[in-house]
Coordinates of C-alpha atoms in Angstrom, one line a residue:
G1033 CA -2.7 33.4 -13.5
K1034 CA -0.4 30.5 -14.0
M1035 CA 1.1 29.0 -10.9
N1036 CA 4.7 30.1 -10.5
Q1037 CA 7.4 27.4 -10.4
E1038 CA 7.6 27.6 -6.6
E1039 CA 4.0 26.7 -6.0
Q1040 CA 3.9 23.9 -8.6
V1041 CA 2.8 20.5 -7.4
Q1042 CA 3.9 17.3 -9.1
V1043 CA 3.1 13.7 -8.4
L1044 CA 5.2 10.8 -9.6
G1045 CA 2.9 7.9 -9.7
L1046 CA 1.8 4.6 -11.2
W1047 CA -1.6 4.4 -12.9
G1048 CA -2.7 1.2 -11.1
S1049 CA -1.2 1.8 -7.6
P1050 CA -3.6 2.4 -4.7
F1051 CA -0.7 4.1 -2.9
S1052 CA -0.2 6.5 -5.8
K1053 CA -3.9 7.1 -6.1
R1054 CA -4.2 8.1 -2.4
V1055 CA -2.2 11.2 -3.2
E1056 CA -4.2 12.1 -6.3
M1057 CA -7.5 11.6 -4.4
V1058 CA -6.4 14.0 -1.7
L1059 CA -5.2 16.7 -4.1
K1060 CA -8.4 16.5 -6.0
L1061 CA -10.6 16.6 -2.9
K1062 CA -8.8 19.7 -1.8
G1063 CA -8.9 21.2 -5.3
I1064 CA -5.1 21.5 -5.7
P1065 CA -3.9 21.6 -9.3
Y1066 CA -1.0 19.2 -9.9
E1067 CA 1.1 17.8 -12.7
Y1068 CA 1.0 14.0 -12.9
I1069 CA 4.1 12.1 -14.1
E1070 CA 3.7 8.4 -14.8
E1071 CA 6.6 6.3 -13.5
D1072 CA 6.6 2.7 -14.7
V1073 CA 8.6 1.3 -11.8
Y1074 CA 8.2 -2.2 -13.1
V1075 CA 9.9 -1.4 -16.4
Q1076 CA 12.5 1.1 -15.4
K1077 CA 13.0 3.7 -12.6
S1078 CA 13.6 7.1 -14.1
P1079 CA 16.6 9.2 -13.1
M1080 CA 14.1 11.7 -11.7
L1081 CA 12.5 9.2 -9.4
L1082 CA 15.9 7.9 -8.2
K1083 CA 17.0 11.5 -7.5
L1084 CA 13.8 12.4 -5.7
N1085 CA 13.3 9.2 -3.7
P1086 CA 16.8 7.7 -3.3
I1087 CA 16.0 5.8 -0.2
H1088 CA 13.0 3.8 -1.2
K1089 CA 13.0 4.3 -5.0
K1090 CA 9.3 3.9 -5.0
V1091 CA 6.2 5.8 -6.0
P1092 CA 4.4 8.0 -5.1
V1093 CA 6.6 11.0 -4.7
L1094 CA 5.2 14.5 -4.2
V1095 CA 7.2 17.5 -5.3
H1096 CA 6.2 20.9 -3.9
Q1097 CA 8.2 24.1 -3.8
G1098 CA 11.1 22.2 -5.2
K1099 CA 11.1 19.7 -2.3
S1100 CA 10.2 16.0 -2.6
I1101 CA 8.3 13.9 -0.1
A1102 CA 7.9 10.1 -0.3
E1103 CA 5.6 7.5 1.3
S1104 CA 1.9 7.9 0.5
L1105 CA 0.5 8.5 4.0
V1106 CA 3.3 10.9 4.8
I1107 CA 2.5 12.8 1.6
V1108 CA -1.2 12.8 2.6
E1109 CA -0.4 14.3 6.0
Y1110 CA 1.9 16.9 4.3
I1111 CA -0.9 17.9 2.0
E1112 CA -3.3 18.2 4.9
D1113 CA -0.8 20.3 6.9
T1114 CA -0.1 22.6 3.9
W1115 CA -3.6 23.1 2.7
K1116 CA -5.6 23.0 6.0
T1117 CA -8.6 25.0 5.0
S1118 CA -9.9 23.2 1.9
Y1119 CA -11.5 19.9 2.7
P1120 CA -9.9 18.9 6.0
L1121 CA -9.1 15.2 6.2
L1122 CA -8.2 14.9 9.8
P1123 CA -10.4 15.9 12.7
H1124 CA -9.5 18.9 15.0
D1125 CA -9.6 16.9 18.3
P1126 CA -6.1 15.5 19.1
Y1127 CA -7.6 12.1 20.3
E1128 CA -9.7 11.8 17.1
R1129 CA -6.7 12.7 15.0
S1130 CA -4.5 10.0 16.7
M1131 CA -7.3 7.5 16.2
A1132 CA -7.5 8.3 12.5
R1133 CA -3.7 7.8 12.3
F1134 CA -3.9 4.6 14.2
W1135 CA -6.5 3.1 11.8
A1136 CA -4.7 4.4 8.7
K1137 CA -1.5 2.7 9.9
Y1138 CA -3.4 -0.4 10.8
V1139 CA -4.7 -0.6 7.2
D1140 CA -1.3 0.0 5.8
D1141 CA 0.8 -2.3 8.1
K1142 CA -1.7 -5.1 8.7
V1143 CA -4.7 -5.3 6.4
M1144 CA -3.5 -4.6 2.9
L1145 CA -0.7 -7.2 2.7
T1146 CA -2.9 -9.8 4.4
L1147 CA -5.7 -9.2 1.9
W1148 CA -3.2 -9.4 -1.0
K1149 CA -1.7 -12.6 0.3
A1150 CA -5.1 -14.1 0.9
C1151 CA -5.8 -13.7 -2.9
W1152 CA -2.3 -14.4 -4.3
G1153 CA -0.2 -15.9 -1.6
P1154 CA 1.3 -19.4 -1.8
E1155 CA -1.3 -22.2 -1.5
S1156 CA 0.3 -23.5 1.7
E1157 CA -0.3 -20.2 3.5
R1158 CA -3.6 -19.3 1.8
E1159 CA -5.9 -20.6 4.6
K1160 CA -4.0 -18.8 7.3
M1161 CA -4.0 -15.6 5.3
V1162 CA -7.7 -15.8 4.7
E1163 CA -8.3 -16.2 8.5
E1164 CA -6.1 -13.1 9.1
A1165 CA -7.9 -11.2 6.4
Y1166 CA -11.2 -11.9 8.1
D1167 CA -9.8 -10.7 11.4
G1168 CA -8.4 -7.5 9.9
L1169 CA -11.6 -6.6 8.2
K1170 CA -13.7 -7.4 11.3
Y1171 CA -12.0 -4.7 13.3
L1172 CA -12.5 -2.2 10.5
E1173 CA -16.2 -3.2 10.2
E1174 CA -16.6 -2.5 13.9
D1175 CA -14.8 0.8 13.8
L1176 CA -16.9 2.0 10.8
G1177 CA -20.2 1.1 12.5
D1178 CA -23.1 3.1 11.1
K1179 CA -21.0 6.0 9.9
Q1180 CA -21.1 6.7 6.2
F1181 CA -17.3 7.0 6.0
F1182 CA -14.5 6.3 8.5
G1183 CA -14.2 10.1 8.6
G1184 CA -17.9 10.5 9.4
E1185 CA -20.1 12.3 6.9
T1186 CA -17.2 13.0 4.5
I1187 CA -14.2 11.1 3.2
G1188 CA -11.3 11.4 5.6
F1189 CA -7.8 10.2 6.3
V1190 CA -8.7 6.6 7.0
D1191 CA -11.0 6.3 4.0
I1192 CA -8.1 7.4 1.8
A1193 CA -5.7 5.0 3.4
A1194 CA -8.3 2.2 2.8
D1195 CA -8.8 2.9 -0.9
F1196 CA -7.3 -0.5 -1.7
I1197 CA -10.0 -2.2 0.3
A1198 CA -12.8 -0.1 -1.3
Y1199 CA -11.9 -0.6 -4.9
W1200 CA -8.8 -2.7 -5.7
F1201 CA -9.6 -5.6 -3.4
G1202 CA -13.0 -6.3 -5.0
I1203 CA -11.2 -6.6 -8.4
A1204 CA -8.5 -8.8 -6.9
Q1205 CA -11.1 -11.1 -5.4
E1206 CA -12.8 -11.4 -8.7
A1207 CA -9.5 -12.0 -10.5
S1208 CA -8.3 -14.6 -8.0
G1209 CA -11.7 -16.2 -7.2
V1210 CA -11.1 -15.8 -3.5
M1211 CA -14.1 -14.2 -1.8
I1212 CA -13.5 -12.6 1.5
M1213 CA -15.3 -9.2 1.7
T1214 CA -18.9 -10.2 1.0
A1215 CA -22.0 -8.3 1.7
E1216 CA -23.2 -11.1 4.1
R1217 CA -20.1 -11.0 6.2
F1218 CA -19.1 -7.4 6.0
P1219 CA -22.3 -5.4 5.2
K1220 CA -20.9 -2.1 6.6
L1221 CA -17.6 -2.3 4.7
Q1222 CA -19.5 -3.3 1.6
R1223 CA -21.8 -0.2 1.9
W1224 CA -18.8 2.0 2.7
S1225 CA -16.9 0.8 -0.4
Q1226 CA -19.8 1.6 -2.6
N1227 CA -20.1 5.1 -1.1
F1228 CA -16.4 5.7 -1.6
V1229 CA -16.2 4.4 -5.2
R1230 CA -19.4 6.4 -6.2
N1231 CA -18.0 9.7 -4.9
N1232 CA -17.6 12.0 -8.0
I1233 CA -14.1 13.1 -7.2
I1234 CA -12.8 9.6 -6.2
K1235 CA -14.4 8.1 -9.3
E1236 CA -12.4 10.5 -11.5
V1237 CA -9.1 9.1 -10.0
L1238 CA -9.8 5.4 -9.9
P1239 CA -8.0 3.3 -12.6
P1240 CA -10.3 1.4 -15.1
K1241 CA -11.5 -1.9 -13.8
E1242 CA -10.8 -3.9 -16.9
K1243 CA -7.2 -2.7 -17.0
L1244 CA -6.7 -3.5 -13.4
M1245 CA -8.3 -6.9 -13.8
A1246 CA -5.8 -7.7 -16.6
L1247 CA -2.9 -6.4 -14.5
F1248 CA -3.9 -8.6 -11.6
K1249 CA -4.2 -11.7 -13.8
A1250 CA -0.8 -11.0 -15.5
Q1251 CA 0.9 -10.3 -12.1
F1252 CA -0.7 -13.2 -10.4
G1253 CA 1.4 -14.1 -7.4
N1254 CA 3.8 -11.3 -8.1
N1255 CA 4.1 -9.1 -5.0
A1256 CA 3.8 -5.3 -5.4
S1257 CA 7.1 -4.4 -3.8
N1258 CA 7.6 -1.3 -5.9
E1259 CA 5.0 0.8 -4.3
A1260 CA 4.7 2.5 -0.9

């Protein structure tokens, strides 16, 4: 039967946002039905968004059982804790779990912004940012090693956190002409990004390349400060 109001899951998101897509990817991997609500944060923040996420006023926001949760990785952990049995994203072992959280945080805090700035940052800082981007990716390359995904055989928490690197970054490189993550330099990450993007469920959620390319070119140099 139809889900009752209590159980309903809603996602407030933005079509091109890697943060927003993390949440949708996880819900789809776990087979959880949800209602998607597009929030164009660049044009105007809706009263619903401001009410549900008054602190950050950003997307994505998850609404479940009438409660709202903000910040994409916090939402992913909430989904993992709530629907443990279908498609686990975090390993059982406490040490392994903490490592997954460490790398996800590393991607979020260190790597993503650096990659973005390496493509779009001010000319004066570009060289320094490209250096940092190489460093950031190097550690990820080493951690990935010969595994198919950061999560091992299947897509896990770190893979979801790194969705920007797997898909968005390649398009940003193309749009900006800055080449950092190449097959020569990062063969493992390159292989991983292809595995990730080809996954049937992930593929369903990814925004269209042409549309993203146009967005990146239009937004050139404009920092994505409306997403978390």
